[in-house]
PDB file of C-alpha atoms in Angstrom:
ATOM      1  CA  MET A   1     314.879 220.238  84.320  1.00 34.00           C
ATOM      2  CA  GLU A   2     314.316 223.539  86.462  1.00 46.00           C
ATOM      3  CA  ALA A   3     314.584 227.227  84.579  1.00 51.00           C
ATOM      4  CA  LEU A   4     317.712 228.990  84.457  1.00 52.00           C
ATOM      5  CA  LYS A   5     317.258 232.483  86.251  1.00 57.00           C
ATOM      6  CA  LEU A   6     319.577 234.783  84.782  1.00 56.00           C
ATOM      7  CA  SER A   7     318.854 237.573  88.343  1.00 56.00           C
ATOM      8  CA  GLU A   8     320.208 234.672  90.215  1.00 58.00           C
ATOM      9  CA  LEU A   9     323.795 234.399  87.982  1.00 57.00           C
ATOM     10  CA  ASN A  10     325.227 237.988  89.206  1.00 61.00           C
ATOM     11  CA  VAL A  11     326.213 238.890  85.741  1.00 63.00           C
ATOM     12  CA  ASN A  12     327.991 241.913  86.444  1.00 64.00           C
ATOM     13  CA  LEU A  13     330.299 243.485  83.702  1.00 62.00           C
ATOM     14  CA  PRO A  14     331.973 246.382  82.668  1.00 65.00           C
ATOM     15  CA  PHE A  15     330.441 249.035  81.139  1.00 65.00           C
ATOM     16  CA  PHE A  16     332.184 251.265  79.186  1.00 65.00           C
ATOM     17  CA  ASP A  17     329.724 254.227  78.180  1.00 66.00           C
ATOM     18  CA  THR A  18     331.320 254.915  74.880  1.00 65.00           C
ATOM     19  CA  SER A  19     330.930 254.484  71.123  1.00 67.00           C
ATOM     20  CA  ILE A  20     333.667 252.659  69.508  1.00 64.00           C
ATOM     21  CA  SER A  21     335.668 253.041  66.421  1.00 67.00           C
ATOM     22  CA  ALA A  22     335.732 250.598  63.749  1.00 70.00           C
ATOM     23  CA  GLY A  23     339.208 252.628  62.890  1.00 65.00           C
ATOM     24  CA  TYR A  24     341.437 254.473  64.695  1.00 62.00           C
ATOM     25  CA  PRO A  25     340.965 252.602  68.890  1.00 59.00           C
ATOM     26  CA  THR A  26     340.681 255.305  72.200  1.00 58.00           C
ATOM     27  CA  LEU A  27     341.509 254.682  75.304  1.00 58.00           C
ATOM     28  CA  ALA A  28     339.109 252.477  76.882  1.00 55.00           C
ATOM     29  CA  SER A  29     339.588 252.849  80.523  1.00 57.00           C
ATOM     30  CA  ASP A  30     339.072 256.545  80.080  1.00 57.00           C
ATOM     31  CA  HIS A  31     334.918 256.095  79.529  1.00 57.00           C
ATOM     32  CA  ARG A  32     334.641 252.950  81.826  1.00 57.00           C
ATOM     33  CA  GLU A  33     331.322 253.183  84.505  1.00 65.00           C
ATOM     34  CA  ASN A  34     330.640 250.836  86.908  1.00 75.00           C
ATOM     35  CA  GLU A  35     329.244 247.486  85.683  1.00 75.00           C
ATOM     36  CA  ILE A  36     325.849 246.919  83.406  1.00 72.00           C
ATOM     37  CA  ASP A  37     323.628 244.081  85.234  1.00 76.00           C
ATOM     38  CA  LEU A  38     322.850 241.975  81.936  1.00 76.00           C
ATOM     39  CA  SER A  39     320.492 240.049  83.902  1.00 74.00           C
ATOM     40  CA  ARG A  40     318.200 243.692  84.150  1.00 75.00           C
ATOM     41  CA  ILE A  41     318.814 244.716  80.565  1.00 74.00           C
ATOM     42  CA  LEU A  42     318.203 240.854  79.079  1.00 74.00           C
ATOM     43  CA  GLN A  43     316.020 239.824  81.284  1.00 73.00           C
ATOM     44  CA  PRO A  44     313.616 243.451  83.086  1.00 74.00           C
ATOM     45  CA  ASN A  45     310.178 240.765  84.470  1.00 78.00           C
ATOM     46  CA  PRO A  46     311.822 237.840  85.112  1.00 79.00           C
ATOM     47  CA  VAL A  47     308.663 236.299  85.848  1.00 84.00           C
ATOM     48  CA  ASN A  48     307.580 236.474  82.398  1.00 88.00           C
ATOM     49  CA  THR A  49     310.605 235.900  80.139  1.00 89.00           C
ATOM     50  CA  PHE A  50     312.385 232.935  78.630  1.00 89.00           C
ATOM     51  CA  ILE A  51     314.881 231.755  76.575  1.00 89.00           C
ATOM     52  CA  ILE A  52     314.757 230.273  73.402  1.00 92.00           C
ATOM     53  CA  ARG A  53     317.381 229.134  70.731  1.00 93.00           C
ATOM     54  CA  VAL A  54     316.365 229.780  67.265  1.00 95.00           C
ATOM     55  CA  LYS A  55     316.770 227.137  64.459  1.00 95.00           C
ATOM     56  CA  GLY A  56     316.567 228.319  60.472  1.00 96.00           C
ATOM     57  CA  ASP A  57     317.376 231.744  58.808  1.00 95.00           C
ATOM     58  CA  SER A  58     313.810 233.052  58.066  1.00 96.00           C
ATOM     59  CA  MET A  59     314.778 235.501  60.246  1.00 97.00           C
ATOM     60  CA  ALA A  60     318.098 236.474  59.067  1.00 96.00           C
ATOM     61  CA  GLY A  61     316.946 239.762  57.860  1.00 97.00           C
ATOM     62  CA  ALA A  62     316.149 240.747  61.650  1.00 97.00           C
ATOM     63  CA  ASN A  63     319.206 240.277  62.934  1.00 96.00           C
ATOM     64  CA  ILE A  64     317.643 236.944  64.547  1.00 97.00           C
ATOM     65  CA  PRO A  65     320.620 234.561  62.893  1.00 96.00           C
ATOM     66  CA  ASP A  66     319.974 230.443  62.860  1.00 95.00           C
ATOM     67  CA  GLY A  67     321.504 229.058  65.958  1.00 93.00           C
ATOM     68  CA  CYS A  68     321.216 232.782  68.307  1.00 93.00           C
ATOM     69  CA  LEU A  69     319.372 232.841  72.155  1.00 91.00           C
ATOM     70  CA  ALA A  70     316.621 235.124  71.900  1.00 93.00           C
ATOM     71  CA  MET A  71     314.810 236.501  74.859  1.00 92.00           C
ATOM     72  CA  ALA A  72     310.893 236.587  74.907  1.00 93.00           C
ATOM     73  CA  ASP A  73     308.849 238.231  77.828  1.00 94.00           C
ATOM     74  CA  ARG A  74     305.167 236.963  77.972  1.00 95.00           C
ATOM     75  CA  SER A  75     304.030 240.045  79.441  1.00 95.00           C
ATOM     76  CA  ILE A  76     304.014 242.182  76.621  1.00 95.00           C
ATOM     77  CA  ARG A  77     301.086 242.876  74.688  1.00 96.00           C
ATOM     78  CA  PRO A  78     301.964 242.049  70.422  1.00 97.00           C
ATOM     79  CA  SER A  79     301.124 244.440  68.377  1.00 96.00           C
ATOM     80  CA  THR A  80     301.638 244.903  64.782  1.00 97.00           C
ATOM     81  CA  GLY A  81     305.412 245.263  63.932  1.00 97.00           C
ATOM     82  CA  ASP A  82     306.562 242.557  66.785  1.00 98.00           C
ATOM     83  CA  ILE A  83     308.522 239.899  66.449  1.00 98.00           C
ATOM     84  CA  ILE A  84     307.063 236.383  68.214  1.00 98.00           C
ATOM     85  CA  VAL A  85     307.460 233.661  69.606  1.00 97.00           C
ATOM     86  CA  ALA A  86     304.286 231.938  68.593  1.00 96.00           C
ATOM     87  CA  ALA A  87     302.659 227.995  68.090  1.00 96.00           C
ATOM     88  CA  LEU A  88     301.473 227.857  65.067  1.00 94.00           C
ATOM     89  CA  ASP A  89     299.183 224.271  63.836  1.00 93.00           C
ATOM     90  CA  GLY A  90     301.414 222.510  66.782  1.00 91.00           C
ATOM     91  CA  ASP A  91     305.116 223.824  66.089  1.00 94.00           C
ATOM     92  CA  LEU A  92     306.889 226.925  67.254  1.00 95.00           C
ATOM     93  CA  THR A  93     307.863 229.683  65.226  1.00 96.00           C
ATOM     94  CA  VAL A  94     309.623 233.356  65.115  1.00 97.00           C
ATOM     95  CA  ARG A  95     308.181 235.456  62.851  1.00 98.00           C
ATOM     96  CA  ARG A  96     307.354 239.574  62.516  1.00 98.00           C
ATOM     97  CA  LEU A  97     303.198 239.759  63.745  1.00 98.00           C
ATOM     98  CA  VAL A  98     301.606 242.119  61.428  1.00 98.00           C
ATOM     99  CA  LYS A  99     297.948 243.409  61.023  1.00 95.00           C
ATOM    100  CA  ALA A 100     296.322 243.203  57.115  1.00 86.00           C
ATOM    101  CA  GLY A 101     293.518 244.737  57.116  1.00 89.00           C
ATOM    102  CA  ARG A 102     291.244 242.566  59.367  1.00 90.00           C
ATOM    103  CA  SER A 103     293.642 239.464  59.641  1.00 92.00           C
ATOM    104  CA  TRP A 104     297.588 238.850  60.832  1.00 96.00           C
ATOM    105  CA  THR A 105     300.280 237.631  59.635  1.00 97.00           C
ATOM    106  CA  LEU A 106     303.355 236.407  60.537  1.00 97.00           C
ATOM    107  CA  HIS A 107     306.175 236.923  57.959  1.00 98.00           C
ATOM    108  CA  ALA A 108     309.596 235.947  57.999  1.00 97.00           C
ATOM    109  CA  GLU A 109     312.278 238.596  57.239  1.00 97.00           C
ATOM    110  CA  ASN A 110     313.642 236.357  54.486  1.00 96.00           C
ATOM    111  CA  GLU A 111     312.149 236.292  50.986  1.00 95.00           C
ATOM    112  CA  PHE A 112     312.174 232.720  50.958  1.00 96.00           C
ATOM    113  CA  PHE A 113     309.953 231.972  53.252  1.00 96.00           C
ATOM    114  CA  LYS A 114     306.188 233.310  51.962  1.00 96.00           C
ATOM    115  CA  PRO A 115     303.728 234.956  55.005  1.00 96.00           C
ATOM    116  CA  VAL A 116     300.942 233.174  56.626  1.00 95.00           C
ATOM    117  CA  THR A 117     297.832 234.460  57.294  1.00 95.00           C
ATOM    118  CA  ILE A 118     296.184 233.787  60.803  1.00 96.00           C
ATOM    119  CA  THR A 119     292.783 232.216  60.293  1.00 93.00           C
ATOM    120  CA  GLU A 120     289.805 230.910  62.419  1.00 92.00           C
ATOM    121  CA  GLU A 121     291.272 227.273  61.610  1.00 94.00           C
ATOM    122  CA  THR A 122     294.602 228.396  62.305  1.00 94.00           C
ATOM    123  CA  ALA A 123     295.784 227.352  65.723  1.00 95.00           C
ATOM    124  CA  PHE A 124     297.197 229.723  66.817  1.00 96.00           C
ATOM    125  CA  GLN A 125     298.830 231.419  70.275  1.00 96.00           C
ATOM    126  CA  VAL A 126     301.955 233.743  71.301  1.00 97.00           C
ATOM    127  CA  LEU A 127     303.841 233.137  73.232  1.00 96.00           C
ATOM    128  CA  GLY A 128     305.780 235.762  73.567  1.00 96.00           C
ATOM    129  CA  VAL A 129     307.946 239.098  71.961  1.00 97.00           C
ATOM    130  CA  ILE A 130     311.192 239.206  71.290  1.00 96.00           C
ATOM    131  CA  THR A 131     312.576 241.940  73.186  1.00 94.00           C
ATOM    132  CA  ALA A 132     316.093 240.953  72.973  1.00 92.00           C
ATOM    133  CA  VAL A 133     318.942 238.479  71.018  1.00 94.00           C
ATOM    134  CA  ILE A 134     322.520 237.202  71.842  1.00 91.00           C
ATOM    135  CA  VAL A 135     324.427 235.505  68.836  1.00 93.00           C
ATOM    136  CA  ASP A 136     328.141 234.178  69.315  1.00 89.00           C
ATOM    137  CA  ILE A 137     329.544 235.976  66.818  1.00 86.00           C
ATOM    138  CA  ARG A 138     332.186 233.169  66.450  1.00 84.00           C
ATOM    139  CA  LYS A 139     330.723 230.150  63.987  1.00 65.00           C
TER     140      LYS A 139
END
């Protein structure tokens, strides 16, 4: 199966450059400005960007819920605090990367999951840094 390239979809949507009230409505047409290209926002580095579907609620506290789509960029060098996609002992995971003294740990954003310390014995590889998340709020 060939990878889907967002840049080839030409997804341009109307863009309203204003904040939106959750109270009284404002006339949206007064604020309309051209269009916004979602491929440039979601995939600023197309050659190095991939999309994964998140499974589970370990990152719910970081607004990355079960079933969402996460955009990850392989070209970004991960640093402490970044949310990453990683291969950990043969499994894929999404976690926050944290420097703890001389070692690195992977933290979930859910109190029911314990941090994982990366050791020399751990098979670990960062596959990308999460840059955006698409959430279907109808679920």
